[in-house]
Each structure stands twice: as C-alpha cells, then as structure tokens.
C-alpha cells in the first residue's frame, strides 16, 4: 500500500545543491522534503571522481580572519548563517579526497536537521495538478513546486561507430596494474580523460587522449571546468616524447580484431593524413555526462538544451515549458555555460541562495533583502563606500564573476537602496516586475575579467596588467569591479575600477575617488544619447 506525502517544495537529489536548497527552506520555515536515492547525502561522491581526488580548492590557510573572504578560497563549504560546519575543518589537503566530501555533507545535513528521506529513488514524475513523484517502493510525493538537483548522471555515448565496444569512464577499472604494457586510447579531452591518463602513466606502454578542437586550459580561460593543472601532468609526457600523445581529431570508427585488440580510425584536424587507423589494447570513453529527463512524464518533461545535455532554464532557473519546475546545482551551468562557476559547488551555492530569494518573493511575498543608505549624510558617498566594501569582501561576486551582481537602486524620490547577489540577467526583469520597489535608475556591481582575457599566449602565463596607480580600469584584463548604470533595462554608462594585484580595491586615489566622481556625475543625471554608453 502506497503512502502519499504532500509538501510545498520537493527537492529531488540530496547532494550539495539539494542540501543547500533544503537549508534555506528549513531556515525559512517552509514545508519541504529532500529525497535522495542513496543511503546518505552526496551518493555521487561514492563513485566520482573515479580516482578519488577532488579538483575543488580547499585552501585552509589564507591569512584572513573574515569568514566571507575565506570562502573565496573554500570551494566546498555550503552556505549557512551559522557558518558551520565548514569543509576546511575536515582536511588540510588543497585538493581533498572525495570521502572527505561525503563526511562533510552528512554532518551538514545532521547539524541543520534537514528533512531528508534517504533510499528514495524517484522513478516517475507526473503532473495531473500538483507534481507527483513516485519512488521505486510505490510511495508518492505530492508537491506544489519541484526543485531538481540531480546533477548530470547519464553517461554520454558519442555517435561513433562501434562506441558500444569501448569501456566507459564510470565503470572502467582504476587499478593501473591492469593496464601494464598496454596501448590505451582515451576518447575525450576533459578532466575525467586526463585524470584517467595520469593514473596510467606509470604502467601503460602508450596512451593517446583524443578529441576535436583546441585543448582549453583552465588557467587561461578562467573556467574551472576546462583542463586543470592538477590533471595535466600527462601533457609533459606528450611534449617530452614519452610515447604518449594528444590527438586533435575525430574518432570515426572502433572495431575489434580477432586477437581482441581494437582498430580505431582517427580523422586528424591538424596533420596531412585524412584518416589513420591505429591499434590499441584498450579504448575508454571519457566523454562526459548529461541530465537524465527520463523520469518525467510527457506532460511535465522539461525542454533540453545544449545538445540535450541540460534542462533549459529561464533567468530564474525555472523550466520555460513547465511552470513551478526549478533546477539547482551543476545543471544550472546552462545559464553561464563555460563562462562562470554555476557548474560547481563554489558557484551554485550562491545560485541556490538567489533561487531561494526568488521563490520567497514569488510564492510568499518576501521582498529581496535590502539595506537603505542613510539620507541624513552624503548618500552618494555612502553608496561608494558600500560598493567598495562589497567588492573587497564578497565571496559571491568573486566566485560568480559577471553572473551575480549587487544592485544599487535609486528610487524616484532619490532614496538609494542596496540589494545583494542578484543574477544579472534576472535583475532587469526583477526591476520591471517591481521586485525591488520603485526605481528611477539602477547600477549593477560585478567582478569581471577584461576583454580577451582568455587570449593569453599559452606559453606565457602572465597576463599584461595595468599599472597599480592607473585610475582608469577600462582596459583591465584581470578580475576587477565593474559598475554599470541602467534605466528600464537599457545600459546608460559604465565605470571600471582599476585592477589590483592582491584584489584590494580600496585605495582612496586609485579606486574610491574615481568611483565617487562617477556616481556623483550620474546619480540624478539624464540618459546618454540612445544607443550609446559612456565608459570610464
């Protein structure tokens, strides 16, 4: 006999994003439940990464006492008002073990007494009226709103003839002894592919890592999902002629010989050969994962995007074709794909907080948190001070660069209000919808890299920097604060604060005075010529 449980919010997935959503729902006193397929939080980390080392930074010793600043180098802790527990207390390792994450998530859920139902794998979701999620035991969970935080769990099998003959990253044995003396092809050029290659360097005779296009390095692009230095030791073995290679090209066909070896046809992108057939003893697919929408019935199945890898999402992380269906966690990277950090804990933890604030306003009438700036003194100077304080301390603006922004709102009566951490794309809709009250014009405050920041010479890791005394930051390429003024969603002008080697934008002459002058000139000023923007 089935049991029906009714809630206002059902969170599917008890990993970092699901627990983060549950924390905010619990704190707000909402009627919610988290359902998790595993017997403990974060079952993903029981299997991945396969070689058990996370590539998320865990910098324990920062020299800072400010807990907000410390989060800039703590990529694993979830957010809480209590600032406890913190992942940095679990291990001193800069790249921690996956098992440390499992211990941390279990303690986070227990400490905050989150409502989680473990061993609950959802097998079907329908929507006759409210959402109805059924588990494998026949229990039903009825919810007005659904937050899906299941990550990308379905292996992607590329359209290669014979791909089914290859081993997969998620199931291939990880003991390097089993590859001794063998020729190995790894299809894919992301971190999972290079992590696998690094693991086999001491035992395999030959390792080739293959994929199309240019290899993107995280230190160059500032996107942490591109190849990380911790996984790229394999490049040394390639460039120093140690029998290994990175193949730039497409795998056309995989076939088995009678002796059990593989014959793989490779179409090269950058050499004279059109197609070359190469023999291997093992072929491994490390071609990534995608969102699994198979549990959704047709009437509530979300649209997919980016080659069907992720669910499509509005600027409020809502499905565009299924109202009241929201997404959290790594699947929200569709909103800043390969640009910022929504695909990772240190990015989506702030996204989940912003999503919660959106839900609080939409369904419960709770306004976005704000703080008015005092009218009795110099309100413009107060606004400049607020901006300087935030860019020098905020971990959200730091981690979600160019994606999350603070809003400095000027009302028709001259009142100036400060709202923190709003998705920039959503902010303009929020202003138009009255979420931030009456608005004459408003400013966004973000941290951003400069134009062409990812075009650095790959053999020179140094980015040309502006002089530290330069008072105009327009040409900055490194991370720096950007303030833009809008009216009714239209960009009027913008101001760039000069970059700083230690990311301290508080010099009176270089940073604060130019910002204050910009705000004094613009606050209360009319629009610039339509279609133009004054940049400083």
PDB file of N, CA and C in Angstrom, residues 183-282:
ATOM      1  N   UNK A 183      48.547  -0.583 -24.891  1.00  0.00           N
ATOM      2  CA  UNK A 183      48.313   0.636 -25.657  1.00  0.00           C
ATOM      3  C   UNK A 183      46.868   1.063 -25.399  1.00  0.00           C
ATOM      4  N   UNK A 184      46.684   2.291 -24.899  1.00  0.00           N
ATOM      5  CA  UNK A 184      45.372   2.729 -24.423  1.00  0.00           C
ATOM      6  C   UNK A 184      44.952   4.005 -25.155  1.00  0.00           C
ATOM      7  N   UNK A 185      43.723   4.011 -25.641  1.00  0.00           N
ATOM      8  CA  UNK A 185      43.113   5.221 -26.201  1.00  0.00           C
ATOM      9  C   UNK A 185      42.035   5.698 -25.248  1.00  0.00           C
ATOM     10  N   UNK A 186      42.091   6.981 -24.889  1.00  0.00           N
ATOM     11  CA  UNK A 186      41.046   7.602 -24.066  1.00  0.00           C
ATOM     12  C   UNK A 186      40.351   8.632 -24.939  1.00  0.00           C
ATOM     13  N   UNK A 187      39.059   8.440 -25.174  1.00  0.00           N
ATOM     14  CA  UNK A 187      38.282   9.348 -26.014  1.00  0.00           C
ATOM     15  C   UNK A 187      37.662  10.412 -25.117  1.00  0.00           C
ATOM     16  N   UNK A 188      37.980  11.672 -25.400  1.00  0.00           N
ATOM     17  CA  UNK A 188      37.539  12.776 -24.558  1.00  0.00           C
ATOM     18  C   UNK A 188      38.743  13.574 -24.117  1.00  0.00           C
ATOM     19  N   UNK A 189      38.547  14.869 -23.901  1.00  0.00           N
ATOM     20  CA  UNK A 189      39.699  15.702 -23.513  1.00  0.00           C
ATOM     21  C   UNK A 189      39.359  16.633 -22.356  1.00  0.00           C
ATOM     22  N   UNK A 190      38.463  16.175 -21.491  1.00  0.00           N
ATOM     23  CA  UNK A 190      38.154  16.924 -20.287  1.00  0.00           C
ATOM     24  C   UNK A 190      38.955  16.411 -19.107  1.00  0.00           C
ATOM     25  N   UNK A 191      38.598  16.874 -17.915  1.00  0.00           N
ATOM     26  CA  UNK A 191      39.346  16.478 -16.719  1.00  0.00           C
ATOM     27  C   UNK A 191      39.248  14.988 -16.438  1.00  0.00           C
ATOM     28  N   UNK A 192      38.106  14.360 -16.734  1.00  0.00           N
ATOM     29  CA  UNK A 192      37.992  12.916 -16.487  1.00  0.00           C
ATOM     30  C   UNK A 192      38.930  12.133 -17.391  1.00  0.00           C
ATOM     31  N   UNK A 193      39.098  12.583 -18.642  1.00  0.00           N
ATOM     32  CA  UNK A 193      40.006  11.900 -19.569  1.00  0.00           C
ATOM     33  C   UNK A 193      41.449  12.018 -19.098  1.00  0.00           C
ATOM     34  N   UNK A 194      41.856  13.220 -18.721  1.00  0.00           N
ATOM     35  CA  UNK A 194      43.255  13.415 -18.307  1.00  0.00           C
ATOM     36  C   UNK A 194      43.521  12.834 -16.923  1.00  0.00           C
ATOM     37  N   UNK A 195      42.516  12.845 -16.065  1.00  0.00           N
ATOM     38  CA  UNK A 195      42.650  12.177 -14.768  1.00  0.00           C
ATOM     39  C   UNK A 195      42.930  10.693 -14.983  1.00  0.00           C
ATOM     40  N   UNK A 196      42.209  10.088 -15.931  1.00  0.00           N
ATOM     41  CA  UNK A 196      42.406   8.671 -16.251  1.00  0.00           C
ATOM     42  C   UNK A 196      43.785   8.436 -16.855  1.00  0.00           C
ATOM     43  N   UNK A 197      44.197   9.328 -17.755  1.00  0.00           N
ATOM     44  CA  UNK A 197      45.513   9.186 -18.382  1.00  0.00           C
ATOM     45  C   UNK A 197      46.637   9.296 -17.351  1.00  0.00           C
ATOM     46  N   UNK A 198      46.554  10.280 -16.471  1.00  0.00           N
ATOM     47  CA  UNK A 198      47.585  10.441 -15.436  1.00  0.00           C
ATOM     48  C   UNK A 198      47.718   9.187 -14.582  1.00  0.00           C
ATOM     49  N   UNK A 199      46.599   8.540 -14.316  1.00  0.00           N
ATOM     50  CA  UNK A 199      46.606   7.346 -13.484  1.00  0.00           C
ATOM     51  C   UNK A 199      47.352   6.187 -14.142  1.00  0.00           C
ATOM     52  N   UNK A 200      47.455   6.195 -15.480  1.00  0.00           N
ATOM     53  CA  UNK A 200      48.030   5.065 -16.200  1.00  0.00           C
ATOM     54  C   UNK A 200      49.458   5.315 -16.680  1.00  0.00           C
ATOM     55  N   UNK A 201      50.012   6.493 -16.429  1.00  0.00           N
ATOM     56  CA  UNK A 201      51.311   6.863 -16.983  1.00  0.00           C
ATOM     57  C   UNK A 201      52.413   5.879 -16.581  1.00  0.00           C
ATOM     58  N   UNK A 202      52.376   5.374 -15.363  1.00  0.00           N
ATOM     59  CA  UNK A 202      53.463   4.520 -14.888  1.00  0.00           C
ATOM     60  C   UNK A 202      53.377   3.090 -15.406  1.00  0.00           C
ATOM     61  N   UNK A 203      52.218   2.676 -15.927  1.00  0.00           N
ATOM     62  CA  UNK A 203      52.069   1.263 -16.302  1.00  0.00           C
ATOM     63  C   UNK A 203      51.793   1.048 -17.781  1.00  0.00           C
ATOM     64  N   UNK A 204      51.023   1.899 -18.411  1.00  0.00           N
ATOM     65  CA  UNK A 204      50.680   1.695 -19.816  1.00  0.00           C
ATOM     66  C   UNK A 204      51.880   1.960 -20.711  1.00  0.00           C
ATOM     67  N   UNK A 205      51.949   1.228 -21.825  1.00  0.00           N
ATOM     68  CA  UNK A 205      53.043   1.436 -22.773  1.00  0.00           C
ATOM     69  C   UNK A 205      52.834   2.709 -23.581  1.00  0.00           C
ATOM     70  N   UNK A 206      51.626   2.897 -24.064  1.00  0.00           N
ATOM     71  CA  UNK A 206      51.274   4.063 -24.880  1.00  0.00           C
ATOM     72  C   UNK A 206      49.892   4.541 -24.458  1.00  0.00           C
ATOM     73  N   UNK A 207      49.737   5.854 -24.320  1.00  0.00           N
ATOM     74  CA  UNK A 207      48.435   6.439 -24.013  1.00  0.00           C
ATOM     75  C   UNK A 207      48.169   7.556 -25.004  1.00  0.00           C
ATOM     76  N   UNK A 208      47.044   7.500 -25.664  1.00  0.00           N
ATOM     77  CA  UNK A 208      46.591   8.587 -26.521  1.00  0.00           C
ATOM     78  C   UNK A 208      45.289   9.133 -25.964  1.00  0.00           C
ATOM     79  N   UNK A 209      45.195  10.451 -25.881  1.00  0.00           N
ATOM     80  CA  UNK A 209      43.965  11.136 -25.475  1.00  0.00           C
ATOM     81  C   UNK A 209      43.459  11.882 -26.701  1.00  0.00           C
ATOM     82  N   UNK A 210      42.235  11.616 -27.117  1.00  0.00           N
ATOM     83  CA  UNK A 210      41.769  12.114 -28.406  1.00  0.00           C
ATOM     84  C   UNK A 210      40.470  12.894 -28.291  1.00  0.00           C
ATOM     85  N   UNK A 211      40.358  13.931 -29.129  1.00  0.00           N
ATOM     86  CA  UNK A 211      39.133  14.718 -29.217  1.00  0.00           C
ATOM     87  C   UNK A 211      39.312  15.862 -30.189  1.00  0.00           C
ATOM     88  N   UNK A 212      38.217  16.422 -30.673  1.00  0.00           N
ATOM     89  CA  UNK A 212      38.311  17.501 -31.650  1.00  0.00           C
ATOM     90  C   UNK A 212      38.520  18.865 -30.998  1.00  0.00           C
ATOM     91  N   UNK A 213      39.002  19.808 -31.797  1.00  0.00           N
ATOM     92  CA  UNK A 213      39.120  21.183 -31.330  1.00  0.00           C
ATOM     93  C   UNK A 213      40.357  21.420 -30.492  1.00  0.00           C
ATOM     94  N   UNK A 214      40.528  22.681 -30.102  1.00  0.00           N
ATOM     95  CA  UNK A 214      41.678  23.066 -29.300  1.00  0.00           C
ATOM     96  C   UNK A 214      41.483  22.660 -27.842  1.00  0.00           C
ATOM     97  N   UNK A 215      42.564  22.275 -27.208  1.00  0.00           N
ATOM     98  CA  UNK A 215      42.528  21.938 -25.789  1.00  0.00           C
ATOM     99  C   UNK A 215      42.413  23.224 -24.981  1.00  0.00           C
ATOM    100  N   UNK A 216      41.390  23.313 -24.125  1.00  0.00           N
ATOM    101  CA  UNK A 216      41.170  24.524 -23.339  1.00  0.00           C
ATOM    102  C   UNK A 216      41.711  24.313 -21.932  1.00  0.00           C
ATOM    103  N   UNK A 217      42.609  25.198 -21.512  1.00  0.00           N
ATOM    104  CA  UNK A 217      43.251  25.106 -20.198  1.00  0.00           C
ATOM    105  C   UNK A 217      42.601  26.099 -19.239  1.00  0.00           C
ATOM    106  N   UNK A 218      42.262  25.637 -18.054  1.00  0.00           N
ATOM    107  CA  UNK A 218      41.529  26.463 -17.097  1.00  0.00           C
ATOM    108  C   UNK A 218      42.309  27.704 -16.701  1.00  0.00           C
ATOM    109  N   UNK A 219      43.618  27.586 -16.560  1.00  0.00           N
ATOM    110  CA  UNK A 219      44.393  28.757 -16.136  1.00  0.00           C
ATOM    111  C   UNK A 219      44.341  29.865 -17.179  1.00  0.00           C
ATOM    112  N   UNK A 220      44.023  29.497 -18.411  1.00  0.00           N
ATOM    113  CA  UNK A 220      43.955  30.503 -19.461  1.00  0.00           C
ATOM    114  C   UNK A 220      42.538  31.075 -19.604  1.00  0.00           C
ATOM    115  N   UNK A 221      41.523  30.217 -19.546  1.00  0.00           N
ATOM    116  CA  UNK A 221      40.148  30.657 -19.798  1.00  0.00           C
ATOM    117  C   UNK A 221      39.448  31.168 -18.550  1.00  0.00           C
ATOM    118  N   UNK A 222      39.960  30.810 -17.358  1.00  0.00           N
ATOM    119  CA  UNK A 222      39.337  31.119 -16.067  1.00  0.00           C
ATOM    120  C   UNK A 222      38.034  30.352 -15.859  1.00  0.00           C
ATOM    121  N   UNK A 223      37.779  29.353 -16.694  1.00  0.00           N
ATOM    122  CA  UNK A 223      36.645  28.452 -16.475  1.00  0.00           C
ATOM    123  C   UNK A 223      37.191  27.167 -15.860  1.00  0.00           C
ATOM    124  N   UNK A 224      36.794  26.888 -14.615  1.00  0.00           N
ATOM    125  CA  UNK A 224      37.434  25.802 -13.866  1.00  0.00           C
ATOM    126  C   UNK A 224      37.032  24.424 -14.372  1.00  0.00           C
ATOM    127  N   UNK A 225      36.081  24.337 -15.299  1.00  0.00           N
ATOM    128  CA  UNK A 225      35.723  23.059 -15.889  1.00  0.00           C
ATOM    129  C   UNK A 225      36.637  22.654 -17.018  1.00  0.00           C
ATOM    130  N   UNK A 226      37.415  23.598 -17.554  1.00  0.00           N
ATOM    131  CA  UNK A 226      38.406  23.226 -18.555  1.00  0.00           C
ATOM    132  C   UNK A 226      39.567  22.503 -17.872  1.00  0.00           C
ATOM    133  N   UNK A 227      40.507  22.018 -18.647  1.00  0.00           N
ATOM    134  CA  UNK A 227      41.559  21.165 -18.095  1.00  0.00           C
ATOM    135  C   UNK A 227      42.337  21.882 -17.001  1.00  0.00           C
ATOM    136  N   UNK A 228      42.365  21.265 -15.816  1.00  0.00           N
ATOM    137  CA  UNK A 228      43.027  21.835 -14.658  1.00  0.00           C
ATOM    138  C   UNK A 228      44.464  21.365 -14.582  1.00  0.00           C
ATOM    139  N   UNK A 229      45.311  22.198 -13.986  1.00  0.00           N
ATOM    140  CA  UNK A 229      46.734  21.871 -13.872  1.00  0.00           C
ATOM    141  C   UNK A 229      46.958  20.572 -13.102  1.00  0.00           C
ATOM    142  N   UNK A 230      46.115  20.286 -12.122  1.00  0.00           N
ATOM    143  CA  UNK A 230      46.298  19.083 -11.320  1.00  0.00           C
ATOM    144  C   UNK A 230      46.129  17.821 -12.147  1.00  0.00           C
ATOM    145  N   UNK A 231      45.468  17.936 -13.298  1.00  0.00           N
ATOM    146  CA  UNK A 231      45.252  16.783 -14.156  1.00  0.00           C
ATOM    147  C   UNK A 231      46.084  16.800 -15.435  1.00  0.00           C
ATOM    148  N   UNK A 232      46.943  17.791 -15.605  1.00  0.00           N
ATOM    149  CA  UNK A 232      47.602  17.892 -16.909  1.00  0.00           C
ATOM    150  C   UNK A 232      49.075  17.489 -16.924  1.00  0.00           C
ATOM    151  N   UNK A 233      49.515  16.720 -15.921  1.00  0.00           N
ATOM    152  CA  UNK A 233      50.875  16.194 -15.972  1.00  0.00           C
ATOM    153  C   UNK A 233      51.096  15.348 -17.220  1.00  0.00           C
ATOM    154  N   UNK A 234      50.017  14.771 -17.723  1.00  0.00           N
ATOM    155  CA  UNK A 234      50.111  13.953 -18.931  1.00  0.00           C
ATOM    156  C   UNK A 234      50.687  14.747 -20.102  1.00  0.00           C
ATOM    157  N   UNK A 235      50.435  16.067 -20.134  1.00  0.00           N
ATOM    158  CA  UNK A 235      50.955  16.884 -21.228  1.00  0.00           C
ATOM    159  C   UNK A 235      52.480  16.872 -21.250  1.00  0.00           C
ATOM    160  N   UNK A 236      53.110  16.779 -20.089  1.00  0.00           N
ATOM    161  CA  UNK A 236      54.571  16.651 -20.031  1.00  0.00           C
ATOM    162  C   UNK A 236      55.031  15.418 -20.796  1.00  0.00           C
ATOM    163  N   UNK A 237      54.353  14.311 -20.571  1.00  0.00           N
ATOM    164  CA  UNK A 237      54.773  13.058 -21.206  1.00  0.00           C
ATOM    165  C   UNK A 237      54.579  13.111 -22.710  1.00  0.00           C
ATOM    166  N   UNK A 238      53.666  13.941 -23.167  1.00  0.00           N
ATOM    167  CA  UNK A 238      53.455  14.126 -24.608  1.00  0.00           C
ATOM    168  C   UNK A 238      54.542  15.015 -25.197  1.00  0.00           C
ATOM    169  N   UNK A 239      54.732  16.185 -24.608  1.00  0.00           N
ATOM    170  CA  UNK A 239      55.682  17.143 -25.158  1.00  0.00           C
ATOM    171  C   UNK A 239      57.134  16.696 -24.988  1.00  0.00           C
ATOM    172  N   UNK A 240      57.396  15.834 -24.008  1.00  0.00           N
ATOM    173  CA  UNK A 240      58.761  15.353 -23.773  1.00  0.00           C
ATOM    174  C   UNK A 240      58.985  13.964 -24.373  1.00  0.00           C
ATOM    175  N   UNK A 241      58.127  13.595 -25.317  1.00  0.00           N
ATOM    176  CA  UNK A 241      58.324  12.423 -26.170  1.00  0.00           C
ATOM    177  C   UNK A 241      58.416  11.127 -25.373  1.00  0.00           C
ATOM    178  N   UNK A 242      57.443  10.896 -24.481  1.00  0.00           N
ATOM    179  CA  UNK A 242      57.436   9.683 -23.663  1.00  0.00           C
ATOM    180  C   UNK A 242      56.382   8.693 -24.131  1.00  0.00           C
ATOM    181  N   UNK A 243      56.201   8.590 -25.440  1.00  0.00           N
ATOM    182  CA  UNK A 243      55.311   7.615 -26.099  1.00  0.00           C
ATOM    183  C   UNK A 243      53.827   7.959 -25.992  1.00  0.00           C
ATOM    184  N   UNK A 244      53.496   9.045 -25.337  1.00  0.00           N
ATOM    185  CA  UNK A 244      52.100   9.435 -25.192  1.00  0.00           C
ATOM    186  C   UNK A 244      51.785  10.598 -26.122  1.00  0.00           C
ATOM    187  N   UNK A 245      50.491  10.824 -26.385  1.00  0.00           N
ATOM    188  CA  UNK A 245      50.133  11.892 -27.319  1.00  0.00           C
ATOM    189  C   UNK A 245      48.708  12.359 -27.083  1.00  0.00           C
ATOM    190  N   UNK A 246      48.491  13.629 -27.447  1.00  0.00           N
ATOM    191  CA  UNK A 246      47.146  14.194 -27.515  1.00  0.00           C
ATOM    192  C   UNK A 246      46.796  14.288 -28.990  1.00  0.00           C
ATOM    193  N   UNK A 247      45.726  13.621 -29.399  1.00  0.00           N
ATOM    194  CA  UNK A 247      45.312  13.586 -30.797  1.00  0.00           C
ATOM    195  C   UNK A 247      44.211  14.605 -31.030  1.00  0.00           C
ATOM    196  N   UNK A 248      44.455  15.533 -31.961  1.00  0.00           N
ATOM    197  CA  UNK A 248      43.447  16.530 -32.318  1.00  0.00           C
ATOM    198  C   UNK A 248      42.652  15.996 -33.502  1.00  0.00           C
ATOM    199  N   UNK A 249      41.468  15.480 -33.237  1.00  0.00           N
ATOM    200  CA  UNK A 249      40.681  14.938 -34.331  1.00  0.00           C
ATOM    201  C   UNK A 249      39.446  14.202 -33.852  1.00  0.00           C
ATOM    202  N   UNK A 250      38.754  13.594 -34.787  1.00  0.00           N
ATOM    203  CA  UNK A 250      37.509  12.877 -34.516  1.00  0.00           C
ATOM    204  C   UNK A 250      37.741  11.371 -34.621  1.00  0.00           C
ATOM    205  N   UNK A 251      37.157  10.653 -33.690  1.00  0.00           N
ATOM    206  CA  UNK A 251      37.156   9.194 -33.786  1.00  0.00           C
ATOM    207  C   UNK A 251      36.004   8.809 -34.708  1.00  0.00           C
ATOM    208  N   UNK A 252      36.334   8.130 -35.806  1.00  0.00           N
ATOM    209  CA  UNK A 252      35.301   7.771 -36.776  1.00  0.00           C
ATOM    210  C   UNK A 252      34.730   6.383 -36.554  1.00  0.00           C
ATOM    211  N   UNK A 253      35.596   5.432 -36.162  1.00  0.00           N
ATOM    212  CA  UNK A 253      35.125   4.060 -36.022  1.00  0.00           C
ATOM    213  C   UNK A 253      35.998   3.300 -35.039  1.00  0.00           C
ATOM    214  N   UNK A 254      35.357   2.411 -34.273  1.00  0.00           N
ATOM    215  CA  UNK A 254      36.066   1.498 -33.370  1.00  0.00           C
ATOM    216  C   UNK A 254      35.638   0.083 -33.744  1.00  0.00           C
ATOM    217  N   UNK A 255      36.609  -0.799 -34.020  1.00  0.00           N
ATOM    218  CA  UNK A 255      36.257  -2.192 -34.336  1.00  0.00           C
ATOM    219  C   UNK A 255      37.230  -3.125 -33.628  1.00  0.00           C
ATOM    220  N   UNK A 256      36.781  -4.356 -33.403  1.00  0.00           N
ATOM    221  CA  UNK A 256      37.612  -5.357 -32.730  1.00  0.00           C
ATOM    222  C   UNK A 256      38.273  -6.280 -33.741  1.00  0.00           C
ATOM    223  N   UNK A 257      39.545  -6.586 -33.522  1.00  0.00           N
ATOM    224  CA  UNK A 257      40.245  -7.584 -34.315  1.00  0.00           C
ATOM    225  C   UNK A 257      40.008  -8.968 -33.719  1.00  0.00           C
ATOM    226  N   UNK A 258      40.391  -9.983 -34.465  1.00  0.00           N
ATOM    227  CA  UNK A 258      40.224 -11.345 -33.981  1.00  0.00           C
ATOM    228  C   UNK A 258      41.054 -11.618 -32.734  1.00  0.00           C
ATOM    229  N   UNK A 259      42.166 -10.912 -32.598  1.00  0.00           N
ATOM    230  CA  UNK A 259      43.017 -11.129 -31.419  1.00  0.00           C
ATOM    231  C   UNK A 259      42.539 -10.363 -30.185  1.00  0.00           C
ATOM    232  N   UNK A 260      41.415  -9.658 -30.305  1.00  0.00           N
ATOM    233  CA  UNK A 260      40.850  -8.933 -29.167  1.00  0.00           C
ATOM    234  C   UNK A 260      41.280  -7.488 -29.074  1.00  0.00           C
ATOM    235  N   UNK A 261      42.249  -7.074 -29.883  1.00  0.00           N
ATOM    236  CA  UNK A 261      42.661  -5.669 -29.876  1.00  0.00           C
ATOM    237  C   UNK A 261      41.674  -4.825 -30.664  1.00  0.00           C
ATOM    238  N   UNK A 262      41.876  -3.522 -30.609  1.00  0.00           N
ATOM    239  CA  UNK A 262      40.983  -2.586 -31.293  1.00  0.00           C
ATOM    240  C   UNK A 262      41.702  -1.940 -32.478  1.00  0.00           C
ATOM    241  N   UNK A 263      40.936  -1.667 -33.518  1.00  0.00           N
ATOM    242  CA  UNK A 263      41.408  -0.846 -34.622  1.00  0.00           C
ATOM    243  C   UNK A 263      40.526   0.396 -34.648  1.00  0.00           C
ATOM    244  N   UNK A 264      41.169   1.552 -34.474  1.00  0.00           N
ATOM    245  CA  UNK A 264      40.422   2.802 -34.337  1.00  0.00           C
ATOM    246  C   UNK A 264      40.796   3.744 -35.477  1.00  0.00           C
ATOM    247  N   UNK A 265      39.797   4.210 -36.204  1.00  0.00           N
ATOM    248  CA  UNK A 265      40.019   5.157 -37.293  1.00  0.00           C
ATOM    249  C   UNK A 265      39.908   6.573 -36.753  1.00  0.00           C
ATOM    250  N   UNK A 266      40.986   7.348 -36.933  1.00  0.00           N
ATOM    251  CA  UNK A 266      41.048   8.712 -36.415  1.00  0.00           C
ATOM    252  C   UNK A 266      41.178   9.678 -37.587  1.00  0.00           C
ATOM    253  N   UNK A 267      40.296  10.670 -37.626  1.00  0.00           N
ATOM    254  CA  UNK A 267      40.377  11.738 -38.617  1.00  0.00           C
ATOM    255  C   UNK A 267      41.061  12.924 -37.953  1.00  0.00           C
ATOM    256  N   UNK A 268      42.279  13.239 -38.380  1.00  0.00           N
ATOM    257  CA  UNK A 268      43.066  14.280 -37.732  1.00  0.00           C
ATOM    258  C   UNK A 268      42.668  15.667 -38.237  1.00  0.00           C
ATOM    259  N   UNK A 269      42.735  16.630 -37.337  1.00  0.00           N
ATOM    260  CA  UNK A 269      42.384  18.011 -37.687  1.00  0.00           C
ATOM    261  C   UNK A 269      43.572  18.808 -38.186  1.00  0.00           C
ATOM    262  N   UNK A 270      44.791  18.506 -37.722  1.00  0.00           N
ATOM    263  CA  UNK A 270      45.912  19.420 -37.945  1.00  0.00           C
ATOM    264  C   UNK A 270      47.106  18.795 -38.656  1.00  0.00           C
ATOM    265  N   UNK A 271      46.963  17.607 -39.190  1.00  0.00           N
ATOM    266  CA  UNK A 271      48.075  16.992 -39.906  1.00  0.00           C
ATOM    267  C   UNK A 271      47.619  16.568 -41.280  1.00  0.00           C
ATOM    268  N   UNK A 272      48.577  16.169 -42.115  1.00  0.00           N
ATOM    269  CA  UNK A 272      48.269  15.919 -43.522  1.00  0.00           C
ATOM    270  C   UNK A 272      47.398  14.683 -43.730  1.00  0.00           C
ATOM    271  N   UNK A 273      47.506  13.691 -42.819  1.00  0.00           N
ATOM    272  CA  UNK A 273      46.700  12.486 -43.008  1.00  0.00           C
ATOM    273  C   UNK A 273      45.215  12.811 -42.903  1.00  0.00           C
ATOM    274  N   UNK A 274      44.438  12.239 -43.772  1.00  0.00           N
ATOM    275  CA  UNK A 274      42.990  12.421 -43.692  1.00  0.00           C
ATOM    276  C   UNK A 274      42.429  11.506 -42.617  1.00  0.00           C
ATOM    277  N   UNK A 275      42.736  10.214 -42.699  1.00  0.00           N
ATOM    278  CA  UNK A 275      42.289   9.235 -41.708  1.00  0.00           C
ATOM    279  C   UNK A 275      43.433   8.259 -41.460  1.00  0.00           C
ATOM    280  N   UNK A 276      43.659   7.955 -40.187  1.00  0.00           N
ATOM    281  CA  UNK A 276      44.700   6.984 -39.823  1.00  0.00           C
ATOM    282  C   UNK A 276      44.077   5.932 -38.922  1.00  0.00           C
ATOM    283  N   UNK A 277      44.373   4.655 -39.198  1.00  0.00           N
ATOM    284  CA  UNK A 277      43.892   3.578 -38.338  1.00  0.00           C
ATOM    285  C   UNK A 277      45.000   3.179 -37.373  1.00  0.00           C
ATOM    286  N   UNK A 278      44.686   3.156 -36.087  1.00  0.00           N
ATOM    287  CA  UNK A 278      45.675   2.901 -35.042  1.00  0.00           C
ATOM    288  C   UNK A 278      45.204   1.724 -34.191  1.00  0.00           C
ATOM    289  N   UNK A 279      46.135   0.866 -33.800  1.00  0.00           N
ATOM    290  CA  UNK A 279      45.805  -0.300 -32.977  1.00  0.00           C
ATOM    291  C   UNK A 279      45.939   0.047 -31.491  1.00  0.00           C
ATOM    292  N   UNK A 280      44.986  -0.432 -30.683  1.00  0.00           N
ATOM    293  CA  UNK A 280      45.023  -0.260 -29.228  1.00  0.00           C
ATOM    294  C   UNK A 280      44.596  -1.551 -28.543  1.00  0.00           C
ATOM    295  N   UNK A 281      45.051  -1.724 -27.310  1.00  0.00           N
ATOM    296  CA  UNK A 281      44.602  -2.850 -26.485  1.00  0.00           C
ATOM    297  C   UNK A 281      43.339  -2.506 -25.706  1.00  0.00           C
ATOM    298  N   UNK A 282      43.194  -1.220 -25.353  1.00  0.00           N
ATOM    299  CA  UNK A 282      42.021  -0.780 -24.591  1.00  0.00           C
ATOM    300  C   UNK A 282      41.539   0.550 -25.154  1.00  0.00           C
TER     301      UNK A 282
END
